[in-house]
PDB file of C-alpha atoms in Angstrom:
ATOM      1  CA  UNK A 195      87.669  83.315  90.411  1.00 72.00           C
ATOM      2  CA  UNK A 196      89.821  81.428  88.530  1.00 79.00           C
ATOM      3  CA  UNK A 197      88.162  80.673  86.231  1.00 85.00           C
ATOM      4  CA  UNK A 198      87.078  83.671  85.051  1.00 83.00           C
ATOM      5  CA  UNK A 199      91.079  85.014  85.379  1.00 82.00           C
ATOM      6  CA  UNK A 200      91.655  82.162  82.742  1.00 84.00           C
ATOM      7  CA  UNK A 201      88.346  83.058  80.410  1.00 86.00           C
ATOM      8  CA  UNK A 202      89.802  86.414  80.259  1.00 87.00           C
ATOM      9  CA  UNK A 203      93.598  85.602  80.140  1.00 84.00           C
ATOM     10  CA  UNK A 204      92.265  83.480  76.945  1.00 85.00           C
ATOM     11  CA  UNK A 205      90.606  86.012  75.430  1.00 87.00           C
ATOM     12  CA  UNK A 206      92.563  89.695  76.109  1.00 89.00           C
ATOM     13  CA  UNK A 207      95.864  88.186  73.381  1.00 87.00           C
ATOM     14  CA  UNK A 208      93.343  87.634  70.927  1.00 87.00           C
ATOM     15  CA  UNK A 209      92.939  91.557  70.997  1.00 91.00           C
ATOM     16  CA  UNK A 210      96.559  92.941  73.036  1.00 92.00           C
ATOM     17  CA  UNK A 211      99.549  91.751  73.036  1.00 91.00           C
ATOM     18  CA  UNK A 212     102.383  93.550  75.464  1.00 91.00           C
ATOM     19  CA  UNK A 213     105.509  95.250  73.398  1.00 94.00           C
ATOM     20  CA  UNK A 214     109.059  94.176  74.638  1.00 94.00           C
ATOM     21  CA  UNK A 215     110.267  91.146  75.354  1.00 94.00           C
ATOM     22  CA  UNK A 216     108.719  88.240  77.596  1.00 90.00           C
ATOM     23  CA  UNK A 217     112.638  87.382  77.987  1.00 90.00           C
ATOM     24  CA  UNK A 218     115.352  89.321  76.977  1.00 92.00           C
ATOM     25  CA  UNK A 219     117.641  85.829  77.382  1.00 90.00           C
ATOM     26  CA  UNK A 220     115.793  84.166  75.225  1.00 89.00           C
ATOM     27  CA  UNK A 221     115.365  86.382  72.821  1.00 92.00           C
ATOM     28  CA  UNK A 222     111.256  85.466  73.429  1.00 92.00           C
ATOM     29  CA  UNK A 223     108.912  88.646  72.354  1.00 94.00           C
ATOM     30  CA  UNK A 224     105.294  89.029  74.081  1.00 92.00           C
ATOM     31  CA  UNK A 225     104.026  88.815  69.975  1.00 93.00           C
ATOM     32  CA  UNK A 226     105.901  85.512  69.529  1.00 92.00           C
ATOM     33  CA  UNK A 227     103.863  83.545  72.343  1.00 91.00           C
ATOM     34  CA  UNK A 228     101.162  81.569  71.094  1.00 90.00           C
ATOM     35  CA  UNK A 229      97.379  81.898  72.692  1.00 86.00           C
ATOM     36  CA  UNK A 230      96.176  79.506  74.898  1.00 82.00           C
ATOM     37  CA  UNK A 231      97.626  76.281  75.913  1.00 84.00           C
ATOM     38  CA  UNK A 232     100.157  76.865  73.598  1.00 89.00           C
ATOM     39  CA  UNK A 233     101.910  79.612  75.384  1.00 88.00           C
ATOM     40  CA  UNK A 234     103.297  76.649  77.563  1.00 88.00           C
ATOM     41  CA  UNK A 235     105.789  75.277  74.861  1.00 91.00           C
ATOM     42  CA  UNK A 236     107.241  78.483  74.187  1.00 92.00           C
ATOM     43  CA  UNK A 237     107.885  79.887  77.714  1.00 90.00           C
ATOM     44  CA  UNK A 238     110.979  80.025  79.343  1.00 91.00           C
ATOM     45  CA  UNK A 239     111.092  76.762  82.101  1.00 92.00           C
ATOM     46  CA  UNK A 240     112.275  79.645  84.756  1.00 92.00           C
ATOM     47  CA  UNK A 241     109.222  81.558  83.975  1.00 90.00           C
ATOM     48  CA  UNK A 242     106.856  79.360  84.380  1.00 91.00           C
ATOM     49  CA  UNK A 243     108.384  78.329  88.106  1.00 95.00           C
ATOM     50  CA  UNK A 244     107.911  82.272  88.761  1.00 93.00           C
ATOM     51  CA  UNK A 245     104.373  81.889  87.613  1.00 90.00           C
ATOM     52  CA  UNK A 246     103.917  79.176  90.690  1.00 93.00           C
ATOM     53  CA  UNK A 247     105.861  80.328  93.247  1.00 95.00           C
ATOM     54  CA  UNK A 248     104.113  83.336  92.944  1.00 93.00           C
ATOM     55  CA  UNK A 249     100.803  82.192  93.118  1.00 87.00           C
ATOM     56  CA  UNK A 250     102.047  79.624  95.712  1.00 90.00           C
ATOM     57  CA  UNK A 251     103.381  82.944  98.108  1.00 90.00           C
ATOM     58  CA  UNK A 252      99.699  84.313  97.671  1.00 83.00           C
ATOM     59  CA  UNK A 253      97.929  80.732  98.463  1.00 80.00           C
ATOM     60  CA  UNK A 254      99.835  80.118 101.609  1.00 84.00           C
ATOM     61  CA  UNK A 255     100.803  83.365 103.109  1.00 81.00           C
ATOM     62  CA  UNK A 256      99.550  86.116 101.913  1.00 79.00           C
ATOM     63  CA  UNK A 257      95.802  85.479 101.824  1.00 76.00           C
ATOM     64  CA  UNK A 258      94.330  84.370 105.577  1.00 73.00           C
ATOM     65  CA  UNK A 259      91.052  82.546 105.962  1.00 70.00           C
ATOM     66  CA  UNK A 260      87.972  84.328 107.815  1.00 72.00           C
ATOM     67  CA  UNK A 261      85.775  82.120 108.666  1.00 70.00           C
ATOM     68  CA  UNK A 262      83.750  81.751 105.395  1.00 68.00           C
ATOM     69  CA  UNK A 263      84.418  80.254 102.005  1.00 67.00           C
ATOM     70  CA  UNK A 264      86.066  82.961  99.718  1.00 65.00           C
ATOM     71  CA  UNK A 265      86.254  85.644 102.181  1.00 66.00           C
ATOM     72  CA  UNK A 266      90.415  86.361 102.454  1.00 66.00           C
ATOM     73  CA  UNK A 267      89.636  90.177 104.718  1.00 66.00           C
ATOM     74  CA  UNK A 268      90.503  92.059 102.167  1.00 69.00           C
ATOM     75  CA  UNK A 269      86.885  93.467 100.926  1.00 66.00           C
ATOM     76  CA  UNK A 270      85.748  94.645  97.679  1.00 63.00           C
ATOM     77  CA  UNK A 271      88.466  93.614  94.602  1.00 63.00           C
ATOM     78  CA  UNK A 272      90.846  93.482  97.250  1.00 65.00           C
ATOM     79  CA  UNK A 273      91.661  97.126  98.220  1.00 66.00           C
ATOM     80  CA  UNK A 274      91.632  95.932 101.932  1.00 65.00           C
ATOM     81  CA  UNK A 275      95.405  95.210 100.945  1.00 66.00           C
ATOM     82  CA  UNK A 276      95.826  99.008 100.354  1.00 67.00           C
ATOM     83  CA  UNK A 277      94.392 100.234 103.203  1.00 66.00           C
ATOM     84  CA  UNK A 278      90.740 101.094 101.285  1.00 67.00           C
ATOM     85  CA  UNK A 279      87.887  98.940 102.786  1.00 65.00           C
ATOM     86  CA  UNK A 280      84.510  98.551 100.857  1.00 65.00           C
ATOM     87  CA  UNK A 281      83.102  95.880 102.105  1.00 68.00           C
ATOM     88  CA  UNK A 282      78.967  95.243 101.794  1.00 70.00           C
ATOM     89  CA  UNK A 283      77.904  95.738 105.634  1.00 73.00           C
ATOM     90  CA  UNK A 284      74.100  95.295 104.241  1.00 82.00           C
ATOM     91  CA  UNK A 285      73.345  91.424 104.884  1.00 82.00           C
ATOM     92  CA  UNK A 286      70.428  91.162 102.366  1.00 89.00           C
ATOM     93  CA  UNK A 287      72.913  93.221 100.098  1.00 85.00           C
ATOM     94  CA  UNK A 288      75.861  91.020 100.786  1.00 79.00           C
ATOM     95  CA  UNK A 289      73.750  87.956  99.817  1.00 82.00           C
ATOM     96  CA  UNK A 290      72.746  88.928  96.777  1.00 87.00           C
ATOM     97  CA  UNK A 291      76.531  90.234  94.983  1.00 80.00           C
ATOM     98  CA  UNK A 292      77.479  86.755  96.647  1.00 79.00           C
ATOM     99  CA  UNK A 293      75.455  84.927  95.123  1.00 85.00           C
ATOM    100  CA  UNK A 294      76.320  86.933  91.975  1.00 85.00           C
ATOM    101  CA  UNK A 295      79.618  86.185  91.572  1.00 80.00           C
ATOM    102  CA  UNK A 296      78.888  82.260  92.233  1.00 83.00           C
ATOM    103  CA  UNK A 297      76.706  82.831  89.232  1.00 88.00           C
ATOM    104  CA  UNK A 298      79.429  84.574  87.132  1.00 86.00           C
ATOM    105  CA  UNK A 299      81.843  81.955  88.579  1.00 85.00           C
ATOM    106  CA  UNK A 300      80.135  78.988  87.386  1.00 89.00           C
ATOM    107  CA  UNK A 301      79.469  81.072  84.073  1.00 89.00           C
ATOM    108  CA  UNK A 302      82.982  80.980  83.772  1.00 88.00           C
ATOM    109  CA  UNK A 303      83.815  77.771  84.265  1.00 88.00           C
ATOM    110  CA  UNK A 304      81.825  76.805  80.891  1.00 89.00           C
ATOM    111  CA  UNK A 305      83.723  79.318  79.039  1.00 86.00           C
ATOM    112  CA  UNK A 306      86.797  78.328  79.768  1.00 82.00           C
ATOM    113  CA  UNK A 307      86.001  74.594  79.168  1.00 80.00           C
TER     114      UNK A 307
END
């Protein structure tokens, strides 16, 4: 999965940028930041520690094993987090879209490579 996060963060500011300001303090516009790799020279040092403790709060708190790889209890894109649950009850069903996105996973770690 993240992989193909980064395969499309690489590609969407090729075609959409955000309008404003990335920071206001540093006078650092969503159109100044470079694509890719890039983008690290340019952000604010602050910013980037956001970035990680962010992801670090979802990593160790927020998203609880159950039992099986990948499985976090929160069903289909996640909407178990909202209260909406659509997960695939079907086993043969369940199997398949599983092995689906491993497919699309491993797809995506090529692209982004």
């Amino acid at each position: 999965r993240v992989a193909m996060f980064a395969t499309i963060g690489y590609i969407t500011p090729e075609y959409f940028k955000w309008p404003g300001y990335l920071s206001p303090s540093a006078d650092l516009k969503f159109v100044d930041v470079p694509n890719g790799l890039k983008a690290l020279s340019v952000m604010p040092t602050a910013g980037i520690a956001q970035f990680f403790a962010f992801v670090g709060f979802l990593e160790l708190y927020y998203n609880k094993s159950y039992g099986e790889p990948g499985n976090y209890g929160k069903g289909l894109f996640g909407l178990g987090s909202l209260g909406v649950s659509a997960s695939v009850a079907d086993p043969k069903s369940r199997d398949k879209k599983l092995r689906a996105e491993v497919s699309n996973g491993r797809l995506a770690m090529m692209a982004i490579i």
